[in-house]
mmCIF file of C-alpha atoms in Angstrom:
data_model
loop_
_atom_site.group_PDB
_atom_site.id
_atom_site.type_symbol
_atom_site.label_atom_id
_atom_site.label_comp_id
_atom_site.label_asym_id
_atom_site.label_seq_id
_atom_site.Cartn_x
_atom_site.Cartn_y
_atom_site.Cartn_z
ATOM 1 C CA MET A 13 104.283 120.069 123.874
ATOM 2 C CA ASP A 14 104.257 117.433 126.787
ATOM 3 C CA ARG A 15 107.267 115.706 125.518
ATOM 4 C CA GLY A 16 109.144 116.083 122.201
ATOM 5 C CA LEU A 17 111.316 113.688 120.297
ATOM 6 C CA VAL A 18 114.464 114.744 118.717
ATOM 7 C CA THR A 19 116.750 113.059 116.359
ATOM 8 C CA LEU A 20 120.190 113.627 116.885
ATOM 9 C CA ALA A 21 122.902 114.453 114.510
ATOM 10 C CA GLY A 22 126.420 115.643 115.155
ATOM 11 C CA THR A 23 126.229 118.313 113.033
ATOM 12 C CA ARG A 24 125.645 122.434 113.232
ATOM 13 C CA SER A 25 122.165 121.966 111.623
ATOM 14 C CA GLY A 26 121.479 119.055 114.309
ATOM 15 C CA ALA A 27 122.523 121.403 117.175
ATOM 16 C CA THR A 28 120.310 123.971 115.664
ATOM 17 C CA LEU A 29 117.487 121.626 115.872
ATOM 18 C CA LEU A 30 118.177 120.416 119.129
ATOM 19 C CA GLU A 31 118.275 124.087 120.346
ATOM 20 C CA GLU A 32 114.900 124.653 118.839
ATOM 21 C CA ALA A 33 113.364 121.690 120.536
ATOM 22 C CA ALA A 34 114.838 123.248 123.911
ATOM 23 C CA GLU A 35 113.251 125.905 123.679
ATOM 24 C CA HIS A 36 109.896 124.811 123.203
ATOM 25 C CA ALA A 37 110.357 122.280 125.949
ATOM 26 C CA VAL A 38 111.661 124.940 128.451
ATOM 27 C CA GLY A 39 108.832 127.244 127.345
ATOM 28 C CA ALA A 40 106.065 124.253 127.714
ATOM 29 C CA ASN A 41 107.583 123.052 130.904
ATOM 30 C CA ALA A 42 108.093 119.656 128.785
ATOM 31 C CA ASP A 43 110.929 116.691 128.558
ATOM 32 C CA LEU A 44 112.941 115.738 125.665
ATOM 33 C CA VAL A 45 113.801 112.387 124.399
ATOM 34 C CA LEU A 46 116.787 112.375 122.208
ATOM 35 C CA LEU A 47 116.988 109.682 119.623
ATOM 36 C CA PHE A 48 120.717 108.965 118.508
ATOM 37 C CA SER A 49 120.833 105.888 115.940
ATOM 38 C CA PHE A 50 123.089 104.067 113.509
ATOM 39 C CA THR A 51 122.423 102.002 110.494
ATOM 40 C CA GLN A 52 123.484 98.394 110.774
ATOM 41 C CA GLU A 53 126.236 99.376 108.358
ATOM 42 C CA GLU A 54 127.512 102.159 110.305
ATOM 43 C CA ALA A 55 127.369 100.032 113.567
ATOM 44 C CA GLU A 56 129.122 97.168 112.195
ATOM 45 C CA HIS A 57 132.051 99.409 110.870
ATOM 46 C CA ASP A 58 132.188 101.236 114.265
ATOM 47 C CA LEU A 59 132.291 97.768 115.884
ATOM 48 C CA GLU A 60 135.093 96.832 113.569
ATOM 49 C CA VAL A 61 137.365 99.377 114.417
ATOM 50 C CA LEU A 62 136.541 99.232 118.175
ATOM 51 C CA ASN A 63 137.351 95.546 117.876
ATOM 52 C CA ARG A 64 140.711 96.254 116.655
ATOM 53 C CA ILE A 65 141.450 98.591 119.173
ATOM 54 C CA ASP A 66 139.843 96.558 122.224
ATOM 55 C CA THR A 67 142.562 94.327 124.165
ATOM 56 C CA SER A 68 140.386 94.029 127.318
ATOM 57 C CA GLU A 69 139.630 90.639 128.542
ATOM 58 C CA HIS A 70 135.605 91.246 127.910
ATOM 59 C CA GLY A 71 136.099 89.989 124.338
ATOM 60 C CA ARG A 72 134.231 91.652 121.397
ATOM 61 C CA PHE A 73 131.537 94.230 120.999
ATOM 62 C CA GLY A 74 128.134 93.438 120.184
ATOM 63 C CA GLU A 75 124.939 95.049 119.286
ATOM 64 C CA LEU A 76 124.034 95.854 122.756
ATOM 65 C CA MET A 77 127.489 97.775 122.949
ATOM 66 C CA SER A 78 126.465 99.439 119.531
ATOM 67 C CA THR A 79 123.157 100.506 121.262
ATOM 68 C CA GLU A 80 125.217 101.667 124.201
ATOM 69 C CA LEU A 81 127.568 103.537 122.238
ATOM 70 C CA ALA A 82 124.719 104.931 120.466
ATOM 71 C CA GLU A 83 123.594 106.336 123.639
ATOM 72 C CA GLU A 84 126.856 107.670 124.761
ATOM 73 C CA VAL A 85 127.271 109.490 121.367
ATOM 74 C CA GLY A 86 123.591 110.960 121.845
ATOM 75 C CA GLU A 87 124.511 111.888 125.726
ATOM 76 C CA GLN A 88 127.580 113.993 124.342
ATOM 77 C CA ILE A 89 125.652 115.633 122.003
ATOM 78 C CA ALA A 90 123.134 116.539 124.524
ATOM 79 C CA HIS A 91 125.584 117.578 126.946
ATOM 80 C CA ASN A 92 127.503 120.025 124.781
ATOM 81 C CA VAL A 93 124.013 121.543 123.456
ATOM 82 C CA LEU A 94 121.448 121.616 126.349
ATOM 83 C CA SER A 95 123.925 122.638 129.298
ATOM 84 C CA VAL A 96 122.417 125.960 128.865
ATOM 85 C CA TYR A 97 118.871 124.924 128.792
ATOM 86 C CA ASP A 98 116.913 123.886 132.077
ATOM 87 C CA VAL A 99 115.601 120.870 130.191
ATOM 88 C CA GLU A 100 115.078 117.141 131.371
ATOM 89 C CA TYR A 101 115.862 114.518 128.827
ATOM 90 C CA THR A 102 116.429 110.997 127.999
ATOM 91 C CA VAL A 103 118.873 109.736 125.440
ATOM 92 C CA VAL A 104 117.856 106.441 123.504
ATOM 93 C CA GLY A 105 120.603 104.621 121.371
ATOM 94 C CA ALA A 106 119.332 102.669 118.497
ATOM 95 C CA ILE A 107 120.562 100.271 115.589
ATOM 96 C CA THR A 108 118.203 100.496 113.034
ATOM 97 C CA ASP A 109 117.688 99.623 109.508
ATOM 98 C CA HIS A 110 116.721 101.885 106.506
ATOM 99 C CA ARG A 111 113.401 102.511 107.664
ATOM 100 C CA ILE A 112 114.378 104.812 110.358
ATOM 101 C CA GLY A 113 111.266 106.896 109.792
ATOM 102 C CA ARG A 114 109.410 103.841 111.345
ATOM 103 C CA ARG A 115 111.843 103.743 114.154
ATOM 104 C CA ILE A 116 111.380 107.291 114.719
ATOM 105 C CA ILE A 117 107.563 106.995 115.199
ATOM 106 C CA ASP A 118 108.083 103.764 117.122
ATOM 107 C CA GLU A 119 110.191 105.647 119.865
ATOM 108 C CA ALA A 120 107.873 108.401 119.801
ATOM 109 C CA GLU A 121 104.951 106.459 120.573
ATOM 110 C CA ARG A 122 106.785 104.237 122.883
ATOM 111 C CA HIS A 123 107.786 107.289 125.118
ATOM 112 C CA ASP A 124 104.296 109.135 124.541
ATOM 113 C CA CYS A 125 105.582 111.849 122.593
ATOM 114 C CA ASP A 126 103.302 114.479 121.139
ATOM 115 C CA HIS A 127 106.005 116.525 118.905
ATOM 116 C CA ILE A 128 108.890 115.162 116.817
ATOM 117 C CA PHE A 129 112.049 117.371 115.711
ATOM 118 C CA LEU A 130 113.954 115.823 112.847
ATOM 119 C CA LEU A 131 116.273 116.772 109.644
ATOM 120 C CA SER A 132 115.514 116.508 106.374
ATOM 121 C CA LYS A 133 117.917 115.182 103.898
ATOM 122 C CA PRO A 134 120.323 117.654 102.543
ATOM 123 C CA ARG A 135 119.175 119.898 99.584
ATOM 124 C CA SER A 136 115.555 118.365 99.624
ATOM 125 C CA ARG A 137 112.925 121.420 99.186
ATOM 126 C CA ILE A 138 109.753 120.923 101.554
ATOM 127 C CA GLY A 139 107.940 119.216 98.908
ATOM 128 C CA ASP A 140 110.531 116.816 98.488
ATOM 129 C CA LEU A 141 111.153 115.315 101.905
ATOM 130 C CA GLY A 142 113.543 112.725 102.702
ATOM 131 C CA GLU A 143 112.006 109.298 103.123
ATOM 132 C CA ALA A 144 112.262 109.212 106.992
ATOM 133 C CA ALA A 145 110.650 112.584 107.229
ATOM 134 C CA ARG A 146 108.035 111.959 104.840
ATOM 135 C CA ARG A 147 107.226 109.105 106.686
ATOM 136 C CA VAL A 148 106.836 110.797 109.942
ATOM 137 C CA VAL A 149 104.722 113.560 108.386
ATOM 138 C CA ARG A 150 102.259 110.935 107.094
ATOM 139 C CA HIS A 151 102.230 108.750 110.027
ATOM 140 C CA PHE A 152 102.970 110.439 113.370
ATOM 141 C CA ASP A 153 99.633 111.530 115.151
ATOM 142 C CA GLY A 154 101.324 114.850 116.427
ATOM 143 C CA PHE A 155 103.305 117.794 115.697
ATOM 144 C CA THR A 156 106.326 117.498 113.825
ATOM 145 C CA THR A 157 109.121 120.231 113.254
ATOM 146 C CA LEU A 158 111.205 119.693 110.403
ATOM 147 C CA GLY A 159 114.653 121.073 109.913
ATOM 148 C CA ARG A 160 116.686 121.094 106.847
ATOM 149 C CA GLU A 161 120.194 119.975 107.220
ATOM 150 C CA HIS A 162 121.852 122.837 104.839
ATOM 151 C CA ASP A 163 120.309 125.795 106.218
ATOM 152 C CA PRO A 164 117.918 125.024 109.475
ATOM 153 C CA GLU A 165 117.798 128.555 110.805
ATOM 154 C CA ARG A 166 115.830 129.634 107.854
ATOM 155 C CA HIS A 167 114.008 126.692 107.213
ATOM 156 C CA LEU A 168 112.152 125.324 110.038
ATOM 157 C CA ALA A 169 108.737 123.875 108.958
ATOM 158 C CA ARG A 170 105.825 122.926 111.661
ATOM 159 C CA LEU A 171 103.971 119.940 110.483
ATOM 160 C CA ARG A 172 100.631 118.633 111.848
ATOM 161 C CA GLY A 173 100.329 114.924 110.480
ATOM 162 C CA ASP A 174 97.077 113.065 110.494
ATOM 163 C CA GLY A 175 97.863 110.243 108.627
ATOM 164 C CA ARG A 176 96.889 111.985 105.040
ATOM 165 C CA ASP A 177 97.438 115.500 105.169
ATOM 166 C CA TYR A 178 99.498 118.467 106.921
ATOM 167 C CA ASP A 179 99.998 122.050 107.083
ATOM 168 C CA ILE A 180 103.017 124.007 106.669
ATOM 169 C CA VAL A 181 104.147 127.034 108.060
ATOM 170 C CA ILE A 182 107.475 128.133 107.521
ATOM 171 C CA ASN A 183 109.590 130.246 110.066
ATOM 172 C CA TYR A 184 111.724 132.863 108.736
#
């Protein structure tokens, strides 16, 4: 691995996946790109709350502020988990629609990543990946490490996507 992209989640499972990515990065002397995203609906809700409490003269928050907020949240998650690892990282914040899988691939390609780490949806089986994970596995031309939201310690799978097929190795 030369550079890995990690989708961040503010959960225990997300922290475990980030630790896994950091261990790979340290071992390979690689750096990480950390993607934290909000959907448009989540951003609008968060901005509505922020606009209600904002009393500054700068006016209302906008999409740029949403992206900056996503980066700040991502930076906090990264700091909490990565402070014990000697790894370089960049945090990218994004506002996405429901095609998060496409956004993950686009960000990985934009940052020249050769490995993606992401969580599948809760309760999904390896054969029943969430939509984002399915898209990444099928369309990303690199390695994918997939963590399961409910039990990432026992269900990390490494997948090599080539646009059609992939091999699965489950680490126990």
